[in-house]
Structure formats: C-alpha cells, structure tokens
PDB file of C-alpha atoms in Angstrom:
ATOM      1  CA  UNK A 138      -1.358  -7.361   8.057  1.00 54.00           C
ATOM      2  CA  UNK A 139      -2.142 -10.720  10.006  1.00 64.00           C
ATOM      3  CA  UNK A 140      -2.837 -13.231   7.263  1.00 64.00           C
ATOM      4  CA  UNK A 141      -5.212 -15.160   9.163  1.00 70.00           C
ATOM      5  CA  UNK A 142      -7.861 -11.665   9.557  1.00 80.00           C
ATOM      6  CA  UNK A 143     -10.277 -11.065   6.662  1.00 83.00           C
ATOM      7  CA  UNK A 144      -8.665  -9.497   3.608  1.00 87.00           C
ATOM      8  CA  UNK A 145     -10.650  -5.637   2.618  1.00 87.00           C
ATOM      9  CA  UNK A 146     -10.509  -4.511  -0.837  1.00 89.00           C
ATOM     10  CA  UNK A 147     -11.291  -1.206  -1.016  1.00 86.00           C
ATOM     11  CA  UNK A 148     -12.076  -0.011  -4.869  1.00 85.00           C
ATOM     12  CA  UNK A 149     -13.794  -3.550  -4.982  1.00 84.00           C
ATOM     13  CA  UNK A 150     -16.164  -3.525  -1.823  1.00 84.00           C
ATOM     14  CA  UNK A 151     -15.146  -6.973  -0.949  1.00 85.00           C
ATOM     15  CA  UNK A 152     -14.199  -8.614   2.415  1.00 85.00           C
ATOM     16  CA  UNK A 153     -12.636 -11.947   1.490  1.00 84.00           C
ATOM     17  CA  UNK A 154     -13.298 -14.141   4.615  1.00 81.00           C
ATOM     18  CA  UNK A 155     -11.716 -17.414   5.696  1.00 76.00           C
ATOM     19  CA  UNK A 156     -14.011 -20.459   6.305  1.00 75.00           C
ATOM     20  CA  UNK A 157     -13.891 -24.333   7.733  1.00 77.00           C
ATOM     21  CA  UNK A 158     -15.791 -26.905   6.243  1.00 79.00           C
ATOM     22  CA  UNK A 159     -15.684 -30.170   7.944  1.00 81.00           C
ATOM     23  CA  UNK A 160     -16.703 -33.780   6.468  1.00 81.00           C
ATOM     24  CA  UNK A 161     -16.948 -36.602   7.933  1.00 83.00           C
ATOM     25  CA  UNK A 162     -18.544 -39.863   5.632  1.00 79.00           C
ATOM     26  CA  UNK A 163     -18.994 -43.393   6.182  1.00 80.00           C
ATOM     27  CA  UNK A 164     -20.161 -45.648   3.858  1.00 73.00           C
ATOM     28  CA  UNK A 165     -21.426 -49.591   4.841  1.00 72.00           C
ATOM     29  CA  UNK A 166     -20.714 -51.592   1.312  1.00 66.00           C
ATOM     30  CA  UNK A 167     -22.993 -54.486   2.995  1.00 71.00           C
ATOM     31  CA  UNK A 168     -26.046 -52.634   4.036  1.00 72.00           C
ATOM     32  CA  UNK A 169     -25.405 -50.182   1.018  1.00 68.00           C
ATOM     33  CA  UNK A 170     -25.792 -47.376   3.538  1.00 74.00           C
ATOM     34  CA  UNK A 171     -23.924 -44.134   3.751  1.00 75.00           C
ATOM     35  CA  UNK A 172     -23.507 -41.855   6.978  1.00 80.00           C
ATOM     36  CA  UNK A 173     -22.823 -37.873   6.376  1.00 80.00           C
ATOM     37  CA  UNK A 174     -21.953 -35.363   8.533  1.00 83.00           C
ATOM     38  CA  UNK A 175     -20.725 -31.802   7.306  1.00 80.00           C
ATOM     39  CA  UNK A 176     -20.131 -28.991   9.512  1.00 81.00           C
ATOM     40  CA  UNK A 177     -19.899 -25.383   7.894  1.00 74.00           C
ATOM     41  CA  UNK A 178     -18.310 -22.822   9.519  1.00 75.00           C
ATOM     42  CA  UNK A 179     -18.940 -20.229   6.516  1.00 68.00           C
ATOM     43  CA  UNK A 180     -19.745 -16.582   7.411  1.00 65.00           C
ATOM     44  CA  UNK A 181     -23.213 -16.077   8.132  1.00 61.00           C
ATOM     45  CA  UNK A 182     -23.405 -13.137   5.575  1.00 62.00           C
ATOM     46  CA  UNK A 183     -22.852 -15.729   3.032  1.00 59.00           C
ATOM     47  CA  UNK A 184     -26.260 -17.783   2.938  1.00 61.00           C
ATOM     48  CA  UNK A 185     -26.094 -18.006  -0.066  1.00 67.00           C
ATOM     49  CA  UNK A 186     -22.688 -19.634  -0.348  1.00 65.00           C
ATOM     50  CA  UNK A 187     -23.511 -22.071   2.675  1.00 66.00           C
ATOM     51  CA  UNK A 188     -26.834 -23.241   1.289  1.00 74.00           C
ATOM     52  CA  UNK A 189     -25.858 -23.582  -2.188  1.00 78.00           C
ATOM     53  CA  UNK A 190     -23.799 -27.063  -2.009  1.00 78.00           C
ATOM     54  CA  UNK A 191     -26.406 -28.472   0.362  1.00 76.00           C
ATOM     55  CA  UNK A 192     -28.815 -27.765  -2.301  1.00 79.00           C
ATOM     56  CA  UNK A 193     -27.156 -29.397  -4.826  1.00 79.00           C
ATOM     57  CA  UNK A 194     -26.824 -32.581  -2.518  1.00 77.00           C
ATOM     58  CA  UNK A 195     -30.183 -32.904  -2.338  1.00 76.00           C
ATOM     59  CA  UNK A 196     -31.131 -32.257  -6.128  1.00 76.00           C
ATOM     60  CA  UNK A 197     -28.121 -35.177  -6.759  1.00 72.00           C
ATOM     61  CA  UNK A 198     -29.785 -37.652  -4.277  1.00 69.00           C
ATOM     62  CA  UNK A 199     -33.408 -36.720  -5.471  1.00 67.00           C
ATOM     63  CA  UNK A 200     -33.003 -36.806  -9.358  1.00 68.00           C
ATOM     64  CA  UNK A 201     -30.820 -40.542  -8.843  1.00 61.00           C
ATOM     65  CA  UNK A 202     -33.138 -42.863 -10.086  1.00 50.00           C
ATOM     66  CA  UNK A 203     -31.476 -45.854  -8.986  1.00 48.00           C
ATOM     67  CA  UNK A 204     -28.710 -46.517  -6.033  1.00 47.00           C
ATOM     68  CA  UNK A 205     -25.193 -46.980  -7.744  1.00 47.00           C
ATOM     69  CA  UNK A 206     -22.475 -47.338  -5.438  1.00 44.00           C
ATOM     70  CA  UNK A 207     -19.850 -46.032  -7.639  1.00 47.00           C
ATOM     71  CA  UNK A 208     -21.661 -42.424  -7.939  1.00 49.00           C
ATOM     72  CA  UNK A 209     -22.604 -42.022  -4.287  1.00 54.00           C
ATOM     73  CA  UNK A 210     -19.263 -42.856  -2.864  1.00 64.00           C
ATOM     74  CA  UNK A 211     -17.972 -39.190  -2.522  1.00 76.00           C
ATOM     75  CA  UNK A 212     -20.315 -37.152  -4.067  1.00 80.00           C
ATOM     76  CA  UNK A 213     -20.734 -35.009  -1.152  1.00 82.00           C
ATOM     77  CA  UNK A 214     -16.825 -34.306  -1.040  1.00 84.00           C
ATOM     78  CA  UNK A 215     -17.106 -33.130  -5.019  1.00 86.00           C
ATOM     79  CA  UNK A 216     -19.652 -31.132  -4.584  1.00 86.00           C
ATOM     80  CA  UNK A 217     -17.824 -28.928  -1.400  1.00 85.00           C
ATOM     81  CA  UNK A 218     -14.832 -28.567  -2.751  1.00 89.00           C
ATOM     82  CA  UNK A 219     -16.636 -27.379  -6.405  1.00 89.00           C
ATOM     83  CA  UNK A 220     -18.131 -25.113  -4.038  1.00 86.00           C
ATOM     84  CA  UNK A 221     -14.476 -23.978  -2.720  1.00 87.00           C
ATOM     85  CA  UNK A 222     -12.875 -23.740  -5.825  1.00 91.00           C
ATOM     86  CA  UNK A 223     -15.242 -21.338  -7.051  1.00 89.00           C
ATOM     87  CA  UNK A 224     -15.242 -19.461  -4.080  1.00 87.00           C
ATOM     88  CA  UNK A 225     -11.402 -19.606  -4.190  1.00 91.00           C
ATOM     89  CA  UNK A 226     -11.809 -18.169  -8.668  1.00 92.00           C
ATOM     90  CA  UNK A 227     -14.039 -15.450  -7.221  1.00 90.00           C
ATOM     91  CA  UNK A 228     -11.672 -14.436  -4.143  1.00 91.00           C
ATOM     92  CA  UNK A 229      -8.620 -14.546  -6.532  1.00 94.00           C
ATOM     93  CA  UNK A 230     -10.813 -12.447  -9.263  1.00 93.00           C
ATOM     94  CA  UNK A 231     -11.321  -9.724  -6.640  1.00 93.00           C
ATOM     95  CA  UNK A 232      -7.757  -9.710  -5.274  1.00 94.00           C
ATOM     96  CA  UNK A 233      -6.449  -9.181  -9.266  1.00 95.00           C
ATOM     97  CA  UNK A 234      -9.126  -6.216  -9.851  1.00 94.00           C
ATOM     98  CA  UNK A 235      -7.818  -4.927  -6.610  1.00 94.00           C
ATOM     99  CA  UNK A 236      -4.112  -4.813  -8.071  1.00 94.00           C
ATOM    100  CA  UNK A 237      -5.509  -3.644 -11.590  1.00 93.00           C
ATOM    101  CA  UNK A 238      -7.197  -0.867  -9.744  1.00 92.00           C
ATOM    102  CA  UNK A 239      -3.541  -0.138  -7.269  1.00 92.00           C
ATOM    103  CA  UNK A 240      -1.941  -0.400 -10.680  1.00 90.00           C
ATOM    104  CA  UNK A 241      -4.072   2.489 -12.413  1.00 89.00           C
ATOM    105  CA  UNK A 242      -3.570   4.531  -9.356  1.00 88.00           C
ATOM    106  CA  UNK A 243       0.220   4.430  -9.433  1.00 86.00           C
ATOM    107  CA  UNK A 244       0.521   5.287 -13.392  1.00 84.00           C
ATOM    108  CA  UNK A 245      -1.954   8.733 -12.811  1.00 84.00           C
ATOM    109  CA  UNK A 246       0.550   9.331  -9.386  1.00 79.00           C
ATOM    110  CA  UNK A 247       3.041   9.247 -12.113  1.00 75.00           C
ATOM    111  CA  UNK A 248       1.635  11.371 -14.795  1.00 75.00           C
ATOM    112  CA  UNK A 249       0.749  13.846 -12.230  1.00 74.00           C
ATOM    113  CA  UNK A 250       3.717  16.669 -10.618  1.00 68.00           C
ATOM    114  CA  UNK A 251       2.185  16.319  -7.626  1.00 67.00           C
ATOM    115  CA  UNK A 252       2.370  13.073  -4.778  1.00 63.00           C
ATOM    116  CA  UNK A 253       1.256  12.306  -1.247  1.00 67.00           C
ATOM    117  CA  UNK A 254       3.412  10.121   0.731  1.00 69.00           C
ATOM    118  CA  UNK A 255       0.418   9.630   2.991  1.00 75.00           C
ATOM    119  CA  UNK A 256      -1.380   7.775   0.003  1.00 80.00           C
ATOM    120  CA  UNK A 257       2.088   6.142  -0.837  1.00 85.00           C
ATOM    121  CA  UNK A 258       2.163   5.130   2.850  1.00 84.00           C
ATOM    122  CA  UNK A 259      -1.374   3.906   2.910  1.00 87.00           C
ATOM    123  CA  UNK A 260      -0.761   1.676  -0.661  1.00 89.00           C
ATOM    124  CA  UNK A 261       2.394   0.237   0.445  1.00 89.00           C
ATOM    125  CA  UNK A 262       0.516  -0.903   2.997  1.00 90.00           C
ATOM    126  CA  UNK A 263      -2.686  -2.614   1.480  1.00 91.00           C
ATOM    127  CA  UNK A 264      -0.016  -3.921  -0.727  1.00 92.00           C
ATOM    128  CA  UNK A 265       1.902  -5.787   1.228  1.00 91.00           C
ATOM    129  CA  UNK A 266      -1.172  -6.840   3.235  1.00 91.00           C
ATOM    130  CA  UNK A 267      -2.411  -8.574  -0.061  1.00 93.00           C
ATOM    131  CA  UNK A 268       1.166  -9.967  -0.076  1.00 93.00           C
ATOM    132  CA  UNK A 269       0.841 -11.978   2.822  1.00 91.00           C
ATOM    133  CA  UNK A 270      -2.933 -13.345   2.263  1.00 92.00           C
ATOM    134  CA  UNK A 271      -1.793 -14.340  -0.914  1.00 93.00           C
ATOM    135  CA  UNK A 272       1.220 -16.229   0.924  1.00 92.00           C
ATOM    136  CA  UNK A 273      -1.354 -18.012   3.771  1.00 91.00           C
ATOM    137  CA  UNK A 274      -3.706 -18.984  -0.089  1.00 92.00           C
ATOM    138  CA  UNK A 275      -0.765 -20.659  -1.528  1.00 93.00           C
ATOM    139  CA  UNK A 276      -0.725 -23.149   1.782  1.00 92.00           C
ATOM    140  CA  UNK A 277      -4.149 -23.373   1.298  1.00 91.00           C
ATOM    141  CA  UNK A 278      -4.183 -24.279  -2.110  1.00 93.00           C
ATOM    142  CA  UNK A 279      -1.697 -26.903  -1.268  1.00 94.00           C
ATOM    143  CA  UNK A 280      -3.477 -28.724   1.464  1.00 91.00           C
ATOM    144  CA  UNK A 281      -6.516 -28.417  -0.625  1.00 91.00           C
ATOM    145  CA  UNK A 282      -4.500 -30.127  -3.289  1.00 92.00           C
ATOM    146  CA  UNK A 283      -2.801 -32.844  -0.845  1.00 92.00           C
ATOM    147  CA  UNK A 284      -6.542 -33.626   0.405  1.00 89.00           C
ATOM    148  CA  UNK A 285      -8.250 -34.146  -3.596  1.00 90.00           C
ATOM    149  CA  UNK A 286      -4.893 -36.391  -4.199  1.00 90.00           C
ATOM    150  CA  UNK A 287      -6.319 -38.544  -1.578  1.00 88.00           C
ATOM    151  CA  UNK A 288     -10.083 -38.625  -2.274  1.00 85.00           C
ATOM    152  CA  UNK A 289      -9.057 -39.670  -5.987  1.00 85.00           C
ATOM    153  CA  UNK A 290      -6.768 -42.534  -4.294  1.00 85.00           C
ATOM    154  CA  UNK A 291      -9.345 -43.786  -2.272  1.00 81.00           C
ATOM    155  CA  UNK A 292     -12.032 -42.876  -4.669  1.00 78.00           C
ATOM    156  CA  UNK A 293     -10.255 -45.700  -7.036  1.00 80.00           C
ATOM    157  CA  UNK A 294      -9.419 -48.084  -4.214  1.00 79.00           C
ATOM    158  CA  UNK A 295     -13.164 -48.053  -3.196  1.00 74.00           C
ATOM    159  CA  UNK A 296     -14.085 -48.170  -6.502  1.00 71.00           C
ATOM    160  CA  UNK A 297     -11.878 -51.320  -7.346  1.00 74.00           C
ATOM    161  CA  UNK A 298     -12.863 -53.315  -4.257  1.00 70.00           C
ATOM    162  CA  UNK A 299     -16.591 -52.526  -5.498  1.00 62.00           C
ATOM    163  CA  UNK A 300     -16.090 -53.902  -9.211  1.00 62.00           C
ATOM    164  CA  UNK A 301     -14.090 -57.067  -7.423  1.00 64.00           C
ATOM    165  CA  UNK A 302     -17.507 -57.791  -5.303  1.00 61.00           C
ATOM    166  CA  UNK A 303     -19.867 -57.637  -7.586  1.00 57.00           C
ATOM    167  CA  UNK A 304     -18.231 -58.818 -10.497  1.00 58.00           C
ATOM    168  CA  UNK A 305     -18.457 -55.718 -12.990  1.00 54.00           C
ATOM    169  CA  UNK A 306     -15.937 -55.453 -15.746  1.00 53.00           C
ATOM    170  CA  UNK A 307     -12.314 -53.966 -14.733  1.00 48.00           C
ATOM    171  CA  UNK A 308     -12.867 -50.223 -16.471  1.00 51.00           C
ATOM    172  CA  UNK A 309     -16.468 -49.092 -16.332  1.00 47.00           C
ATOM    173  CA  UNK A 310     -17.093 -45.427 -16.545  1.00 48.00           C
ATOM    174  CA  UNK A 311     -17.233 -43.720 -13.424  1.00 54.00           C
ATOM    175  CA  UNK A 312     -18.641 -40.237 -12.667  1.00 55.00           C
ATOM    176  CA  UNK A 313     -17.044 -39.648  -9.379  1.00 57.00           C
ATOM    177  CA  UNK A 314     -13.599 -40.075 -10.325  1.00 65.00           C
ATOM    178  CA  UNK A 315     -14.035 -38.313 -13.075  1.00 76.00           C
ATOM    179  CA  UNK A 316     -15.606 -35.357 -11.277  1.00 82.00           C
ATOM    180  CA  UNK A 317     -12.503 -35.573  -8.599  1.00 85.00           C
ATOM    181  CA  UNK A 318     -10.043 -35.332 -11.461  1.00 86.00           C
ATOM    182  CA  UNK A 319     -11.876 -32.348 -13.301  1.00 89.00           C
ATOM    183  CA  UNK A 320     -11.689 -31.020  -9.588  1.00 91.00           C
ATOM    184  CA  UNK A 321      -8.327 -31.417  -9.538  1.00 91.00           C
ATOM    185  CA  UNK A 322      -7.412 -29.794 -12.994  1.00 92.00           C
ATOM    186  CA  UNK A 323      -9.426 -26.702 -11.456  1.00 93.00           C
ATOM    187  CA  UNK A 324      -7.509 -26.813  -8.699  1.00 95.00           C
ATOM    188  CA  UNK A 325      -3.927 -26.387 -10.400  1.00 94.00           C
ATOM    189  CA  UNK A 326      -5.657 -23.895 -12.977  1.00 94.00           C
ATOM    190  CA  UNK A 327      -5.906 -21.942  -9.670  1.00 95.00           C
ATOM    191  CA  UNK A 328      -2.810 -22.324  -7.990  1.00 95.00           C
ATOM    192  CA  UNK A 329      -1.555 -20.730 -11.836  1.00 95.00           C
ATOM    193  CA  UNK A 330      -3.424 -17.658 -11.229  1.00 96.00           C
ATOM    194  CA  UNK A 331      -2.618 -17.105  -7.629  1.00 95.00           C
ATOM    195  CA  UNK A 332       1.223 -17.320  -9.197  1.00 95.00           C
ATOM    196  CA  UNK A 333      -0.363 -14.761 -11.724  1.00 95.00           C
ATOM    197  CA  UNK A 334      -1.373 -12.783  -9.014  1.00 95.00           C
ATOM    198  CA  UNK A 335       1.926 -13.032  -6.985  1.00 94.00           C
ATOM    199  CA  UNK A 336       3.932 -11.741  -9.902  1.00 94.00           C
ATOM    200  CA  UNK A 337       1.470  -9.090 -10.626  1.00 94.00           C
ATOM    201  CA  UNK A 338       1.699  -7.913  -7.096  1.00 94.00           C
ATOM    202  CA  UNK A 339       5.852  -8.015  -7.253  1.00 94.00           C
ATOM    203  CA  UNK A 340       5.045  -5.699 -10.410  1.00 92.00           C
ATOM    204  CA  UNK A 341       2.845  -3.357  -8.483  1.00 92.00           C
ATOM    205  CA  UNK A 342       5.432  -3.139  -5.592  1.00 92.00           C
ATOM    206  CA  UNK A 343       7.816  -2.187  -8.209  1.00 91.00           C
ATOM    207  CA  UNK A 344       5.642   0.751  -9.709  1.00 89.00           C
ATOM    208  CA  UNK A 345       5.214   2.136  -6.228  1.00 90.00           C
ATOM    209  CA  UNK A 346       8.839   1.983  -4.938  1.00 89.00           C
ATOM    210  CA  UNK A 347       9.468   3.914  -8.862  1.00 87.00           C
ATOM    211  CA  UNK A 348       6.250   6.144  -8.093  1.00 86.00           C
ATOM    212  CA  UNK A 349       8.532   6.733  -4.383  1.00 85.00           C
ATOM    213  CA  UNK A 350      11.546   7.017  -6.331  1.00 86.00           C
ATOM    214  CA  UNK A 351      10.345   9.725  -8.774  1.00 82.00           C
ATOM    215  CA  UNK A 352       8.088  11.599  -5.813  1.00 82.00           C
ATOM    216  CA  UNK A 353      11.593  11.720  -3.837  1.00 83.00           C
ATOM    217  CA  UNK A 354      13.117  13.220  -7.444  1.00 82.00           C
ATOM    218  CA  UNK A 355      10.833  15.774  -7.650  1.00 80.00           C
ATOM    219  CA  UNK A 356      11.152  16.846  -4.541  1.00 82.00           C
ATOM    220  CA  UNK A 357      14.968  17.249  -4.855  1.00 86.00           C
ATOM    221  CA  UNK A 358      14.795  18.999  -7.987  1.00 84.00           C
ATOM    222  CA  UNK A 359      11.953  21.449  -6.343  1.00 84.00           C
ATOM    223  CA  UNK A 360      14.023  22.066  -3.343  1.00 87.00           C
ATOM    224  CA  UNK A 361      16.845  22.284  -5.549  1.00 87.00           C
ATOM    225  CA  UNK A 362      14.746  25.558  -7.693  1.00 86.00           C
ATOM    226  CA  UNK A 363      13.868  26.789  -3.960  1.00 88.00           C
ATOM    227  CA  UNK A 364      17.454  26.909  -2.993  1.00 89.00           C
ATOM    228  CA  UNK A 365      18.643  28.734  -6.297  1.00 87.00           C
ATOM    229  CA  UNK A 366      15.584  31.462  -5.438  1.00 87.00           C
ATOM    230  CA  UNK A 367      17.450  31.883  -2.108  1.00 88.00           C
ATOM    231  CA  UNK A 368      20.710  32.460  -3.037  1.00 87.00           C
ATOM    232  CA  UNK A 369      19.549  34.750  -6.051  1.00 86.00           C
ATOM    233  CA  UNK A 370      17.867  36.452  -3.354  1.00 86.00           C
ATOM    234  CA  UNK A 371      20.712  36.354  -0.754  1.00 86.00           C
ATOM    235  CA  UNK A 372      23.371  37.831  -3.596  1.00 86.00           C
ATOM    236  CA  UNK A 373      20.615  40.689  -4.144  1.00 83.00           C
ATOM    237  CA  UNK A 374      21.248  41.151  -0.256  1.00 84.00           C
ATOM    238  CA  UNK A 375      24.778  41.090  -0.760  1.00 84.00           C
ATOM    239  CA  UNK A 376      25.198  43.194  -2.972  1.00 86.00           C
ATOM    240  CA  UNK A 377      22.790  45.914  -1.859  1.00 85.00           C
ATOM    241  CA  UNK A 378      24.552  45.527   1.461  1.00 84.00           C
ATOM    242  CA  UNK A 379      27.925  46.264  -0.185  1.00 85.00           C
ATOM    243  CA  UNK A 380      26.547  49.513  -1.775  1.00 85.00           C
ATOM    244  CA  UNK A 381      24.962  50.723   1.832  1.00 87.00           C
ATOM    245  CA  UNK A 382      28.690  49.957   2.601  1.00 86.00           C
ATOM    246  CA  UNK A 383      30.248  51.785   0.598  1.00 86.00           C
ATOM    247  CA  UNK A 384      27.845  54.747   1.108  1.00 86.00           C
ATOM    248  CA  UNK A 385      28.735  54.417   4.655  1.00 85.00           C
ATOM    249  CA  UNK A 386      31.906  54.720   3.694  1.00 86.00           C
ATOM    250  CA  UNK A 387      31.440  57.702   1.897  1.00 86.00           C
ATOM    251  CA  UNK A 388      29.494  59.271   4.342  1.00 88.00           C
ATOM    252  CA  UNK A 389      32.193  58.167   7.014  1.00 85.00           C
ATOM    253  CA  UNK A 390      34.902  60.358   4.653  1.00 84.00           C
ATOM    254  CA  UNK A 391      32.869  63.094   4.881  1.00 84.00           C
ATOM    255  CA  UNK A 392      32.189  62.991   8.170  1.00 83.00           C
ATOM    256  CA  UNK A 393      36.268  63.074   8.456  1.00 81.00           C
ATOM    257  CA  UNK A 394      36.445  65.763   6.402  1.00 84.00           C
ATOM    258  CA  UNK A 395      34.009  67.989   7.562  1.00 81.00           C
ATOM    259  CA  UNK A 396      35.648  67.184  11.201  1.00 80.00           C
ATOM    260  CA  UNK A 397      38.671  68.689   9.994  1.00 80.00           C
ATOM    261  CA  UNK A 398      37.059  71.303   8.826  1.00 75.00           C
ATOM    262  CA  UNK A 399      35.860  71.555  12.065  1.00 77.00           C
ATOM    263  CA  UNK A 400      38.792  71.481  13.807  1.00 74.00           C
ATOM    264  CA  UNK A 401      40.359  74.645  11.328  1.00 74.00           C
ATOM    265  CA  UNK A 402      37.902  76.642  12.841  1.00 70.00           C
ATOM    266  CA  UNK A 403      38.326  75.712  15.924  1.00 71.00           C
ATOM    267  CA  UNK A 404      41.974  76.465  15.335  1.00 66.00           C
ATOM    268  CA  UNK A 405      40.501  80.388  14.003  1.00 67.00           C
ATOM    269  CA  UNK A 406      38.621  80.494  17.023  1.00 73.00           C
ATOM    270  CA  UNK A 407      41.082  80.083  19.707  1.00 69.00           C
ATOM    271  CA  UNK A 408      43.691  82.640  17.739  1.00 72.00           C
ATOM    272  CA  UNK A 409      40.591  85.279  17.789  1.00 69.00           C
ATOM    273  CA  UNK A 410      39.932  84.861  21.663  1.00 66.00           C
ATOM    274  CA  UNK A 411      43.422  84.839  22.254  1.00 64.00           C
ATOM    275  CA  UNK A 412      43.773  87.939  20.155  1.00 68.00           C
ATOM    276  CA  UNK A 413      41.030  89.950  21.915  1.00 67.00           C
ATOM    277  CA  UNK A 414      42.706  89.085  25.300  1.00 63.00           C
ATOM    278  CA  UNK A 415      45.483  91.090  24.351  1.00 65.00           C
ATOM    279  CA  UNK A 416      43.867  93.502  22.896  1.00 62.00           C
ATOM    280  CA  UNK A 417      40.885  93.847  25.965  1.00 60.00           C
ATOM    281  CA  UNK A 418      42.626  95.400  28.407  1.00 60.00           C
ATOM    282  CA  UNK A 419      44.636  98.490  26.642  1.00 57.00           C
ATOM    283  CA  UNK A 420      40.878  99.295  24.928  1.00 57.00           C
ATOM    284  CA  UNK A 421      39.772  99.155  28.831  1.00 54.00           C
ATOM    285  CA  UNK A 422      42.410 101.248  30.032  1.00 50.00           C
ATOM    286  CA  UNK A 423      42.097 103.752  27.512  1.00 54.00           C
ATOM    287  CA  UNK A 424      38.562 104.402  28.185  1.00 50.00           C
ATOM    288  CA  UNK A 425      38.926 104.684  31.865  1.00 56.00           C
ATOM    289  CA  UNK A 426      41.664 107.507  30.853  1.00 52.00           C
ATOM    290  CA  UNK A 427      39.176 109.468  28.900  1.00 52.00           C
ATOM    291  CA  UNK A 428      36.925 109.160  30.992  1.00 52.00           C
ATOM    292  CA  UNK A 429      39.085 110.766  34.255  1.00 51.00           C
ATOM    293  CA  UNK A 430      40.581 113.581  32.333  1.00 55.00           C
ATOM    294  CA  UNK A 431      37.023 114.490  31.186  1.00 55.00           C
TER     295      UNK A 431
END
C-alpha cells in the first residue's frame, strides 16, 4: 500500500508509474537567446510518452517562421506539463474503470448466495491501496497547480518588461499566456475528477463493507438452519433414548419378576430336599429289614 510504489490495476492491465521531469530555462532578452535543459526521468517502457513532448518542441521551433519573444518565452514549460496533464486524464481514466470494474464485482457478490472472504480480503485491499495513491495525486495535483500559478506570473511579468522595451502596445495577444491559462483550466478540470474519483471510491468501500455485512448475514442465518438440523436431530436422539429407557425399564420389571419367580421355586426346592431327608432314611431302613429276614 506505499503510495510512492507503482499503482497495478488488475481488470485494466495498467501499471500507473510515477515520473520526474526537470526544467531548467534561461532566457538572455539582449542577445535574444534562450538556454534549455530538461531532464526526464519517465519510465523507459514509455518511449513513447518521453519522446512525444520533445517532438513537439522541435516541430514548434521548426514551423516558427520568425523569432517572437513573447511565444518562445515558456513554450517548453507548456508543452511538458500538456504532456502531464494528459498523462495525469489517462492515469485518472484507468483508476475510475478500475473502480467501475470493483463496483460490478461487488453487485454480482451480492446477487449471488454464495461469498469468499478471501476475494473480500483481497478487494479491500486493492481498494484501499487506490485510496492512498489517490491521496499522494491530490498533493501532486496541488504542487502542479502552485508551479503553473507561477509560470503564468512570471509569464506576464516577462511579458510586460518585453512590451516596455520595445515599445509594443500595453495588451497584444499573446499565445503563451494563453496556453498557460488553458493549462491551468485543465488542471482544475482534473483535480474535479480525482474528487470524482475519491467519492466514487468512498462509495465502493461502502458496497464492500454491505457486501461483508450481508456475507456475515448469511452466514448467521445458515448456521442458524444448521443448528435447528441439530437439535431436530438431537430431540430424535432424545426421544428414542427415552423409549430404549423405558424398554429397559420394562425389561428390568421383568427381570424382577421372573427373579421372584425364581426365588418361589427355590423356596419348592428346599421344602422337597428337606422332605426327602426325612423321608430317606425310614425307606433305607426298611429295605435293609427285608432284606435280613429274607
């Protein structure tokens, strides 16, 4: 999420970049002479990008058919940041068909029963990643703005002392300032749509916490239908373990009854045995009688 790393958009293919441009002019009134010097730090990848404002530089100074102090005072600055601002329209472009595309994902999350927090996780993330690069473009945007305020200052300070010198009415047209003020009407036409795109993000954080919310809802309710199947399913237990109860019970009162049962003829038993030990002995004796008279 550092602000100051490149800025990957996935649906859109698009790594938005930082770059440094550095210019450094002088121009000599007396000699009529101007000195240039612009160092690009632009991404290599981006040839096209880097080359582009140097070519229009030179078309500019080839197609001028006469030297005019007024045009050439900073027409190199005009044509860089032109160059910026558009990169800055198609950065900002990307970044809002990035949330458009964040924005149709969360509504088909919500028309669908089923969510992954893992994609929840990985959007609240990319989200809030966007948040902060669009934070570090607003500061941008703002020194960008503070440094146009001052080219069109000095633009009409050079511009004044020029007329004063050579005598030239006090309001001739002037294409330089007039390009640095169209410049800077771009500029605040973007600043607008970056606070487009901030509120547009806020609204896309809000459909994902309500995508969250209604994930976290459906889970309740699901475990909620789980939890009814279990204690449907643990009163069935119940109550077939109260009728192997009460067979046990049943079996455990005839178990007692046949026991006393039991115990009746053991009662029949013990009256028998104790009847045939009486009775043993005389049916002994007799026989042993009988048997010594025969």
């Amino acid at each position: 999420m550092n602000p100051f790393y490149y800025l990957h958009l996935a649906d859109m293919e698009v790594d938005i970049r930082g770059s440094q441009i550095a210019i450094f002019c002088r121009y000599d009134s007396r000699k009529r002479l101007m000195i240039a010097v612009v160092i690009n730090f632009m991404d290599g990848r981006w040839s096209k990008s880097v080359l582009k404002p140097q070519k229009r530089i030179k078309e500019g100074w080839e197609t001028r058919h006469c030297p005019s102090e007024e045009q050439d005072f900073f027409q190199i600055h005009s044509v860089y940041f032109a160059s910026a601002l558009r990169w800055w329209t198609n950065a900002l472009g990307s970044v809002n068909e990035q949330l458009i595309a964040y924005e149709l994902c969360l509504q088909k999350e919500v028309d669908s029963n089923e969510s992954s927090s893992t994609a929840f996780g990985a959007l609240s993330k990319s989200l809030h990643t966007i948040a902060a690069h669009l934070q570090r473009y607003g500061s941008e945007l703002n020194s960008m703005e503070e440094a146009l305020s001052d080219l069109v200052r000095l633009s009409n300070e050079s511009l004044k002392a020029a007329r004063l010198e050579i005598g030239t009415p006090a309001e001739p047209k002037n294409a330089g300032s007039n390009s640095l003020n169209d410049l800077v009407s771009h500029l605040r036409q973007v600043k607008i749509f970056l606070k487009e795109l901030r509120s547009k993000l806020d609204n896309t954080l809000a459909l994902l916490f309500s995508c969250i919310q209604i994930a976290n809802d459906r889970r309740m309710v699901a475990n909620g239908e789980k939890m009814h199947a279990i204690l449907v399913a643990t009163q069935d237990d119940a109550k077939v373990s109260r009728d192997i109860a009460e067979q046990s019970k049943q079996i455990a009162e005839q178990s007692r009854i046949l026991a006393e049962e039991m115990k009746q003829d053991s009662v029949a038993m013990k009256t028998i045995a104790v009847t045939t030990m009486f009775f043993l002995p005389g049916t002994s004796f007799a026989v042993c009688k009988y048997l010594f008279d025969s």
